[in-house]
Tab-separated table of N, CA, C and O in Angstrom:
chain	number	residue	atom	x	y	z
C	6	UNK	N	0.624	1.586	-9.565
C	6	UNK	CA	0.899	2.849	-10.193
C	6	UNK	C	-0.162	3.855	-9.737
C	6	UNK	O	-1.347	3.574	-9.788
C	7	UNK	N	0.262	5.043	-9.260
C	7	UNK	CA	-0.726	5.992	-8.780
C	7	UNK	C	-1.568	6.541	-9.908
C	7	UNK	O	-1.122	6.627	-11.050
C	8	UNK	N	-2.797	6.904	-9.559
C	8	UNK	CA	-3.657	7.512	-10.561
C	8	UNK	C	-3.146	8.910	-10.872
C	8	UNK	O	-2.451	9.531	-10.076
C	9	UNK	N	-3.477	9.416	-12.031
C	9	UNK	CA	-3.004	10.735	-12.442
C	9	UNK	C	-3.394	11.827	-11.452
C	9	UNK	O	-2.558	12.646	-11.088
C	10	UNK	N	-4.657	11.872	-10.967
C	10	UNK	CA	-4.995	12.926	-10.007
C	10	UNK	C	-4.192	12.854	-8.722
C	10	UNK	O	-3.736	13.865	-8.222
C	11	UNK	N	-3.990	11.657	-8.159
C	11	UNK	CA	-3.239	11.562	-6.909
C	11	UNK	C	-1.769	11.892	-7.139
C	11	UNK	O	-1.135	12.508	-6.296
C	12	UNK	N	-1.214	11.492	-8.260
C	12	UNK	CA	0.172	11.825	-8.583
C	12	UNK	C	0.325	13.330	-8.735
C	12	UNK	O	1.322	13.903	-8.288
C	13	UNK	N	-0.654	13.977	-9.332
C	13	UNK	CA	-0.594	15.427	-9.517
C	13	UNK	C	-0.618	16.131	-8.166
C	13	UNK	O	0.126	17.091	-7.953
C	14	UNK	N	-1.449	15.667	-7.242
C	14	UNK	CA	-1.491	16.289	-5.911
C	14	UNK	C	-0.175	16.084	-5.182
C	14	UNK	O	0.332	16.993	-4.539
C	15	UNK	N	0.379	14.892	-5.262
C	15	UNK	CA	1.665	14.620	-4.615
C	15	UNK	C	2.743	15.497	-5.212
C	15	UNK	O	3.551	16.078	-4.497
C	16	UNK	N	2.758	15.635	-6.537
C	16	UNK	CA	3.772	16.456	-7.199
C	16	UNK	C	3.675	17.912	-6.783
C	16	UNK	O	4.689	18.593	-6.654
C	17	UNK	N	2.468	18.403	-6.529
C	17	UNK	CA	2.315	19.783	-6.066
C	17	UNK	C	2.980	19.970	-4.713
C	17	UNK	O	3.540	21.019	-4.427
C	18	UNK	N	2.930	18.973	-3.861
C	18	UNK	CA	3.564	19.054	-2.545
C	18	UNK	C	5.073	18.899	-2.631
C	18	UNK	O	5.813	19.592	-1.949
C	19	UNK	N	5.537	17.981	-3.451
C	19	UNK	CA	6.978	17.708	-3.515
C	19	UNK	C	7.751	18.818	-4.194
C	19	UNK	O	8.967	18.872	-4.055
C	20	UNK	N	7.087	19.690	-4.914
C	20	UNK	CA	7.802	20.796	-5.571
C	20	UNK	C	7.969	21.992	-4.653
C	20	UNK	O	8.670	22.933	-5.001
C	21	UNK	N	7.363	21.981	-3.469
C	21	UNK	CA	7.531	23.076	-2.521
C	21	UNK	C	8.916	22.995	-1.892
C	21	UNK	O	9.342	21.916	-1.467
C	22	UNK	N	9.640	24.094	-1.831
C	22	UNK	CA	10.994	24.083	-1.258
C	22	UNK	C	11.003	23.516	0.162
C	22	UNK	O	10.189	23.900	1.003
C	23	UNK	N	11.865	22.558	0.397
C	23	UNK	CA	12.028	21.964	1.721
C	23	UNK	C	10.962	20.958	2.108
C	23	UNK	O	10.965	20.449	3.225
C	24	UNK	N	10.064	20.647	1.209
C	24	UNK	CA	8.981	19.723	1.567
C	24	UNK	C	9.472	18.277	1.595
C	24	UNK	O	10.381	17.903	0.880
C	25	UNK	N	8.870	17.510	2.479
C	25	UNK	CA	9.093	16.070	2.539
C	25	UNK	C	7.715	15.432	2.556
C	25	UNK	O	6.886	15.771	3.401
C	26	UNK	N	7.472	14.527	1.637
C	26	UNK	CA	6.148	13.937	1.505
C	26	UNK	C	6.250	12.437	1.733
C	26	UNK	O	7.113	11.774	1.167
C	27	UNK	N	5.373	11.921	2.593
C	27	UNK	CA	5.279	10.483	2.826
C	27	UNK	C	3.856	10.068	2.477
C	27	UNK	O	2.901	10.742	2.856
C	28	UNK	N	3.739	8.984	1.797
C	28	UNK	CA	2.437	8.444	1.445
C	28	UNK	C	2.290	7.090	2.120
C	28	UNK	O	3.157	6.222	1.976
C	29	UNK	N	1.218	6.912	2.878
C	29	UNK	CA	0.981	5.658	3.578
C	29	UNK	C	-0.371	5.099	3.169
C	29	UNK	O	-1.332	5.837	3.012
C	30	UNK	N	-0.407	3.807	3.047
C	30	UNK	CA	-1.652	3.121	2.761
C	30	UNK	C	-1.761	1.964	3.733
C	30	UNK	O	-0.858	1.130	3.831
C	31	UNK	N	-2.849	1.937	4.475
C	31	UNK	CA	-3.069	0.846	5.412
C	31	UNK	C	-4.382	0.174	5.046
C	31	UNK	O	-5.395	0.846	4.837
C	32	UNK	N	-4.340	-1.126	4.953
C	32	UNK	CA	-5.531	-1.902	4.648
C	32	UNK	C	-5.755	-2.866	5.807
C	32	UNK	O	-4.846	-3.600	6.194
C	33	UNK	N	-6.950	-2.838	6.359
C	33	UNK	CA	-7.284	-3.740	7.454
C	33	UNK	C	-8.577	-4.458	7.097
C	33	UNK	O	-9.537	-3.837	6.651
C	34	UNK	N	-8.558	-5.763	7.252
C	34	UNK	CA	-9.746	-6.553	6.944
C	34	UNK	C	-9.937	-7.604	8.029
C	34	UNK	O	-8.967	-8.166	8.535
C	35	UNK	N	-11.171	-7.860	8.369
C	35	UNK	CA	-11.495	-8.895	9.340
C	35	UNK	C	-12.219	-10.010	8.592
C	35	UNK	O	-13.256	-9.775	7.975
C	36	UNK	N	-11.635	-11.208	8.621
C	36	UNK	CA	-12.240	-12.359	7.956
C	36	UNK	C	-12.496	-13.400	9.042
C	36	UNK	O	-11.578	-14.130	9.436
C	37	UNK	N	-13.733	-13.461	9.544
C	37	UNK	CA	-14.029	-14.340	10.679
C	37	UNK	C	-13.620	-15.799	10.473
C	37	UNK	O	-13.143	-16.435	11.399
C	38	UNK	N	-13.756	-16.315	9.270
C	38	UNK	CA	-13.419	-17.713	9.028
C	38	UNK	C	-11.953	-17.946	8.719
C	38	UNK	O	-11.524	-19.077	8.511
C	39	UNK	N	-11.168	-16.870	8.683
C	39	UNK	CA	-9.759	-17.002	8.343
C	39	UNK	C	-9.569	-17.088	6.835
C	39	UNK	O	-10.518	-17.068	6.065
C	40	UNK	N	-8.318	-17.164	6.416
C	40	UNK	CA	-7.974	-17.211	4.999
C	40	UNK	C	-7.243	-18.500	4.661
C	40	UNK	O	-6.438	-18.991	5.456
C	41	UNK	N	-7.501	-19.005	3.483
C	41	UNK	CA	-6.769	-20.176	2.995
C	41	UNK	C	-5.339	-19.757	2.673
C	41	UNK	O	-5.067	-18.603	2.355
C	42	UNK	N	-4.421	-20.699	2.748
C	42	UNK	CA	-3.010	-20.418	2.455
C	42	UNK	C	-2.813	-19.792	1.092
C	42	UNK	O	-2.006	-18.882	0.927
C	43	UNK	N	-3.543	-20.280	0.106
C	43	UNK	CA	-3.391	-19.755	-1.254
C	43	UNK	C	-3.780	-18.281	-1.304
C	43	UNK	O	-3.142	-17.484	-1.999
C	44	UNK	N	-4.804	-17.893	-0.570
C	44	UNK	CA	-5.236	-16.495	-0.532
C	44	UNK	C	-4.181	-15.633	0.152
C	44	UNK	O	-3.853	-14.539	-0.313
C	45	UNK	N	-3.624	-16.115	1.266
C	45	UNK	CA	-2.572	-15.379	1.976
C	45	UNK	C	-1.367	-15.199	1.063
C	45	UNK	O	-0.800	-14.105	0.959
C	46	UNK	N	-0.979	-16.268	0.369
C	46	UNK	CA	0.159	-16.203	-0.547
C	46	UNK	C	-0.096	-15.168	-1.638
C	46	UNK	O	0.767	-14.342	-1.951
C	47	UNK	N	-1.305	-15.158	-2.187
C	47	UNK	CA	-1.645	-14.192	-3.243
C	47	UNK	C	-1.598	-12.761	-2.707
C	47	UNK	O	-1.100	-11.851	-3.387
C	48	UNK	N	-2.100	-12.542	-1.496
C	48	UNK	CA	-2.070	-11.206	-0.905
C	48	UNK	C	-0.640	-10.716	-0.715
C	48	UNK	O	-0.310	-9.573	-1.027
C	49	UNK	N	0.212	-11.584	-0.197
C	49	UNK	CA	1.614	-11.211	0.027
C	49	UNK	C	2.327	-10.973	-1.300
C	49	UNK	O	3.093	-10.010	-1.447
C	50	UNK	N	2.086	-11.805	-2.291
C	50	UNK	CA	2.697	-11.608	-3.603
C	50	UNK	C	2.248	-10.288	-4.221
C	50	UNK	O	3.054	-9.555	-4.802
C	51	UNK	N	0.969	-9.961	-4.087
C	51	UNK	CA	0.467	-8.689	-4.610
C	51	UNK	C	1.111	-7.511	-3.885
C	51	UNK	O	1.475	-6.512	-4.513
C	52	UNK	N	1.256	-7.628	-2.576
C	52	UNK	CA	1.902	-6.566	-1.807
C	52	UNK	C	3.348	-6.375	-2.258
C	52	UNK	O	3.823	-5.248	-2.380
C	53	UNK	N	4.041	-7.477	-2.522
C	53	UNK	CA	5.421	-7.384	-3.025
C	53	UNK	C	5.450	-6.702	-4.389
C	53	UNK	O	6.293	-5.830	-4.637
C	54	UNK	N	4.554	-7.086	-5.264
C	54	UNK	CA	4.497	-6.513	-6.609
C	54	UNK	C	4.241	-5.012	-6.548
C	54	UNK	O	4.822	-4.245	-7.316
C	55	UNK	N	3.388	-4.593	-5.625
C	55	UNK	CA	3.059	-3.173	-5.492
C	55	UNK	C	4.132	-2.391	-4.734
C	55	UNK	O	4.062	-1.176	-4.639
C	56	UNK	N	5.127	-3.094	-4.210
C	56	UNK	CA	6.235	-2.428	-3.533
C	56	UNK	C	5.961	-2.069	-2.084
C	56	UNK	O	6.624	-1.201	-1.533
C	57	UNK	N	4.993	-2.730	-1.450
C	57	UNK	CA	4.724	-2.461	-0.044
C	57	UNK	C	5.945	-2.862	0.768
C	57	UNK	O	6.536	-3.920	0.553
C	58	UNK	N	6.322	-2.036	1.708
C	58	UNK	CA	7.477	-2.324	2.555
C	58	UNK	C	7.062	-3.234	3.706
C	58	UNK	O	7.700	-4.241	3.978
C	59	UNK	N	5.999	-2.868	4.398
C	59	UNK	CA	5.505	-3.672	5.515
C	59	UNK	C	4.231	-4.388	5.075
C	59	UNK	O	3.357	-3.795	4.477
C	60	UNK	N	4.180	-5.649	5.368
C	60	UNK	CA	2.981	-6.431	5.058
C	60	UNK	C	2.878	-7.572	6.048
C	60	UNK	O	3.871	-8.155	6.427
C	61	UNK	N	1.666	-7.819	6.491
C	61	UNK	CA	1.467	-8.941	7.396
C	61	UNK	C	0.035	-9.422	7.266
C	61	UNK	O	-0.872	-8.659	6.948
C	62	UNK	N	-0.136	-10.694	7.495
C	62	UNK	CA	-1.456	-11.309	7.532
C	62	UNK	C	-1.494	-12.082	8.835
C	62	UNK	O	-0.677	-12.959	9.066
C	63	UNK	N	-2.407	-11.699	9.686
C	63	UNK	CA	-2.496	-12.338	11.013
C	63	UNK	C	-3.733	-13.179	11.100
C	63	UNK	O	-4.727	-12.930	10.510
């Protein structure tokens, strides 16, 4: 759920006639030792819960 300040800024843009607003969030992390399966599963489940469209763990 977006915070009130960020939602307010987005709403200011979306109320402009003809405006189209896209919000993107990219998270990149480097884990030298890799991740355990349980951690990967939790990350993907959290991404699903938050409604992320694209998600990958490499």
